[in-house]
Each structure stands twice: as C-alpha cells, then as structure tokens.
Amino acid sequence: DQQVKQNSPSLSVQEGRISILNCDYTNSMFDYFLWYKKYPAEGPTFLISISSIKDKNEDGRFTVFLNKSAKHLSLHIVPSQPGDSAVYFCAASGSTGTASKLTFGTGTRLQVTL
Amino acid sequence: GAGVSQSPSNKVTEKGKDVELRCDPISGHTALYWYRQSLGQGLEFLIYFQGNSAPDKSGLPSDRFSAERTGGSVSTLTIQRTQQEDSAVYLCATTSGPSSYEQYFGPGTRLTVT
C-alpha cells in the first residue's frame, strides 16, 4: 500500500529549462509535505516543504505546489542546473500523530543535461 | 560531529551471518529513525526511537531485525541470519523531536549479502 507515489522514476531536462517533479498521495490525513534530494552514496537532504494550509512555497529556484483536492504536489526547479541531477524523494507527514514520522515516495531520478 | 554518521559505510557478509550497523545521531536530537532502501525502491521505514519511549517497531520486516538505542544516543541495527533480500542501503535519520518535520540523514550503510 504505497501512500505516497512518484510515478515517474526518471526525468531528463535540459540545463536552463524547468524541471517538474510530481507526487501523489492517498492519505487525506497527511498535512505536511517535504522534498528531499539525494546524491549517490549520500543520505537524503531536506530541500523544501509545504504545509497543507498553503498551496505554494517558494525558495529560490525551487517551488513546491500543493493541490489538496487532487492529493497532488509538485516540485518546480527553474532554471535547472547540472548540479540538480539527483534523486528527489517526496515525503508526507501527519497520519500517525508524530510529525517527524514521514512516509516517502519511491523517488524520481532527475538528469539535467547540458 | 555536526551531522549523523553511520558505520560501516559498506558491509559484505555471507548469507546466514549476523550484522550490526551503527548510527551516531546529531547531539541533542531525540528522535531517531532507521530506513532501508533496496535497489530501485524508496525509503522503507523500519523503526523509530523517541527519547525514553518504547520504540515504534512497526516497520521491521521480520524478527531477524532488531534495534536498540543506548542512552538516547547511539543506535545499532542488528540483522540476524542475513538473507540475500536484506541487501540494501540502511539509512539512519534524526530530528530534534517528534514535532519537528525535517529529518537529517546519515550517509547510509550499504549491505551486501552474498
């Protein structure tokens, strides 16, 4: 039972263009969402988050959009840079009563090409 | 150190042997998680420690898996009678507390069972 789904295992984008990574969830009790970035041989690092009371959060080149009615969120990276090439995990919190307990998606591998 | 550290970084073991993986959390972080990431999969929750409370073991895949956290600091994950399907990257993450969403990950231990 995959409660957080990232249906695109990989994505290739040209440098300078927009990267859009998608995430869907099924549990309506989730109320906080996070994106993590993972380079090979390293642990995931926190990138950006959004509370369910918002529909958008922006941090520099990174923007996360939340559509609660569709149970969908997306991460936009613009402009994309080669250093953005990594695996991106979507994560959600709120269904268990412990904020820090996260449910992760399976990840999307982003390749930014020159 | 400033971040979460894990040891060993790589472990190759024969099927049937026991292994012990170690996590040194960020000082002062009371919540500690273990995850595993199998090839091509997302982060699978294994176990959660919060302060002196009983751990949440709901993610442990079998009774061959156990974990402890001594003195609220260092944690060890033990896998007994390892099987080939245990091969994965085992990740440890900590947060400052149960109400803190952002998790800080260690670099992981890559376990290969031959």
XYZ file of C-alpha atoms in Angstrom:
228
model
C 0.000 0.000 0.000
C 2.018 2.914 -1.346
C 0.553 6.027 0.291
C 2.980 8.392 -1.434
C 3.592 7.788 -5.103
C 6.082 9.178 -7.539
C 5.022 7.669 -10.811
C 7.939 8.913 -12.890
C 11.099 7.001 -12.000
C 13.223 9.310 -14.102
C 13.197 12.675 -15.822
C 15.662 14.332 -18.187
C 15.700 18.106 -18.625
C 17.996 20.478 -20.449
C 20.022 22.950 -18.444
C 18.159 26.227 -18.063
C 14.732 24.674 -18.561
C 12.116 23.951 -15.921
C 12.083 20.600 -14.126
C 8.719 19.460 -12.783
C 8.646 16.512 -10.419
C 5.291 15.107 -9.385
C 3.999 13.325 -6.323
C 0.573 11.913 -5.452
C -0.688 10.763 -2.093
C -3.685 8.793 -0.951
C -3.935 9.501 2.774
C -6.062 12.588 3.474
C -4.589 12.777 6.992
C -1.258 13.955 5.634
C -0.839 17.635 6.480
C 2.802 18.414 5.766
C 4.890 17.576 2.754
C 8.605 17.663 2.113
C 11.007 17.146 -0.747
C 14.395 15.563 -0.224
C 17.285 15.389 -2.638
C 19.729 12.502 -2.715
C 23.107 12.260 -4.386
C 24.766 8.850 -4.861
C 26.492 7.482 -1.745
C 24.985 10.226 0.404
C 21.936 10.400 2.611
C 18.917 12.435 1.501
C 18.984 16.132 2.356
C 15.998 18.324 3.001
C 15.121 20.662 0.140
C 11.774 22.374 0.670
C 8.478 21.770 2.436
C 4.865 22.897 2.456
C 2.074 22.831 4.966
C -1.400 21.770 3.919
C -2.715 25.224 4.755
C -0.728 26.626 1.828
C -0.799 25.894 -1.861
C 2.633 27.216 -2.759
C 6.025 27.645 -1.161
C 8.994 29.144 -2.907
C 12.682 29.087 -2.055
C 14.986 30.468 -4.701
C 14.876 28.255 -7.771
C 12.641 25.725 -6.013
C 8.865 25.992 -5.696
C 6.503 23.381 -4.322
C 2.836 23.440 -5.257
C 0.131 21.591 -3.356
C -3.297 20.693 -4.708
C -5.145 19.185 -1.755
C -8.303 18.347 -3.634
C -6.292 16.308 -6.117
C -3.913 14.996 -3.440
C -1.071 16.068 -5.638
C 2.074 18.074 -5.158
C 4.828 19.072 -7.497
C 8.326 20.454 -7.259
C 9.409 23.006 -9.847
C 13.056 23.778 -10.384
C 13.782 26.740 -12.608
C 16.227 27.215 -14.145
C 17.536 23.670 -13.878
C 21.281 23.265 -13.378
C 23.559 20.241 -13.850
C 24.125 20.151 -10.072
C 20.425 19.477 -9.634
C 20.940 15.998 -11.073
C 19.962 13.704 -8.213
C 17.143 11.522 -6.948
C 14.250 13.505 -5.488
C 12.007 11.986 -2.836
C 8.611 13.296 -1.885
C 7.615 12.707 1.753
C 4.483 13.287 3.785
C 3.653 13.601 7.460
C 0.604 13.799 9.650
C -1.205 10.494 9.524
C 0.348 8.971 12.631
C 0.297 11.788 15.169
C 4.073 12.039 15.143
C 5.107 14.949 12.955
C 8.571 13.667 12.285
C 7.427 10.246 11.080
C 7.490 10.552 7.314
C 6.171 8.387 4.525
C 8.418 8.519 1.472
C 7.768 8.015 -2.207
C 9.978 5.848 -4.386
C 11.886 8.780 -5.845
C 12.414 10.376 -9.248
C 15.864 10.486 -10.767
C 16.430 13.889 -12.400
C 19.123 14.249 -15.025
C 19.916 17.790 -16.123
C 21.752 17.736 -19.404
C 23.987 20.398 -20.904
C 30.432 15.668 14.705
C 27.950 18.076 13.242
C 25.952 15.521 11.268
C 24.618 11.999 11.501
C 27.313 9.394 10.991
C 26.937 5.722 10.190
C 29.344 2.825 10.211
C 30.451 0.862 8.420
C 29.884 2.588 5.094
C 29.962 -0.764 3.318
C 29.443 -4.266 4.628
C 29.679 -7.510 2.693
C 28.570 -10.589 4.568
C 27.746 -14.185 3.853
C 24.207 -15.416 3.979
C 23.338 -16.633 7.446
C 25.738 -14.364 9.316
C 24.673 -11.652 11.722
C 25.480 -7.996 11.089
C 25.393 -4.910 13.237
C 25.030 -1.421 11.816
C 25.729 1.694 13.826
C 24.255 5.195 13.823
C 25.670 8.185 15.689
C 22.986 10.882 15.763
C 23.258 14.634 15.936
C 23.832 15.607 19.547
C 20.591 16.574 21.234
C 18.327 15.017 18.615
C 15.857 12.900 20.498
C 14.121 11.198 17.593
C 15.944 8.565 15.525
C 14.757 6.573 12.537
C 16.094 3.628 10.583
C 15.151 3.143 6.946
C 16.300 0.852 4.222
C 16.422 1.479 0.516
C 16.518 -1.578 -1.666
C 17.621 -1.299 -5.278
C 15.091 0.728 -7.251
C 12.872 1.261 -4.234
C 12.006 4.161 -1.983
C 12.857 4.602 1.660
C 11.215 1.891 3.714
C 10.614 2.782 7.361
C 11.998 0.223 9.806
C 11.966 1.555 13.364
C 11.605 4.826 15.307
C 13.021 5.824 18.669
C 11.822 8.867 20.597
C 13.502 9.676 23.885
C 12.775 7.056 26.521
C 9.516 5.934 24.941
C 9.049 2.417 23.652
C 10.262 2.272 20.048
C 7.876 2.025 17.123
C 8.932 -1.253 15.530
C 6.060 -1.432 13.079
C 8.324 -1.339 10.024
C 10.677 -4.182 10.897
C 10.227 -6.816 8.163
C 10.897 -9.875 10.318
C 12.027 -10.931 13.772
C 15.553 -11.239 12.410
C 15.713 -7.451 12.614
C 16.161 -5.615 15.887
C 17.480 -2.264 17.002
C 18.405 -0.545 20.177
C 19.338 2.915 21.206
C 21.590 3.222 24.213
C 21.364 6.246 26.463
C 19.239 8.070 23.947
C 22.215 8.469 21.656
C 23.950 5.822 19.544
C 21.728 3.266 17.845
C 22.562 -0.133 16.448
C 20.502 -2.096 13.961
C 21.114 -5.838 14.093
C 20.151 -8.278 11.383
C 20.435 -11.924 12.346
C 20.876 -14.806 9.910
C 21.116 -12.419 6.956
C 19.395 -13.295 3.698
C 20.156 -12.045 0.205
C 16.969 -9.963 0.201
C 18.414 -7.977 3.123
C 20.892 -6.411 0.696
C 20.125 -2.701 0.692
C 21.326 0.683 1.870
C 20.400 1.193 5.508
C 19.863 4.828 6.426
C 19.616 6.464 9.813
C 17.927 9.813 10.324
C 17.348 12.036 13.315
C 15.182 15.005 14.175
C 15.261 17.386 17.082
C 11.990 15.942 18.336
C 8.708 14.293 17.379
C 7.162 17.599 16.343
C 9.994 18.513 14.013
C 9.359 17.536 10.418
C 12.816 17.816 8.921
C 14.945 14.699 9.162
C 18.716 14.715 8.957
C 20.129 11.633 7.316
C 23.404 9.844 7.633
C 25.252 8.626 4.529
C 23.976 5.096 4.956
C 25.488 1.643 5.177
C 25.454 -0.429 2.006
C 24.868 -4.043 2.999
C 25.557 -6.808 0.519
C 24.641 -10.356 1.454
C 26.347 -12.945 -0.737
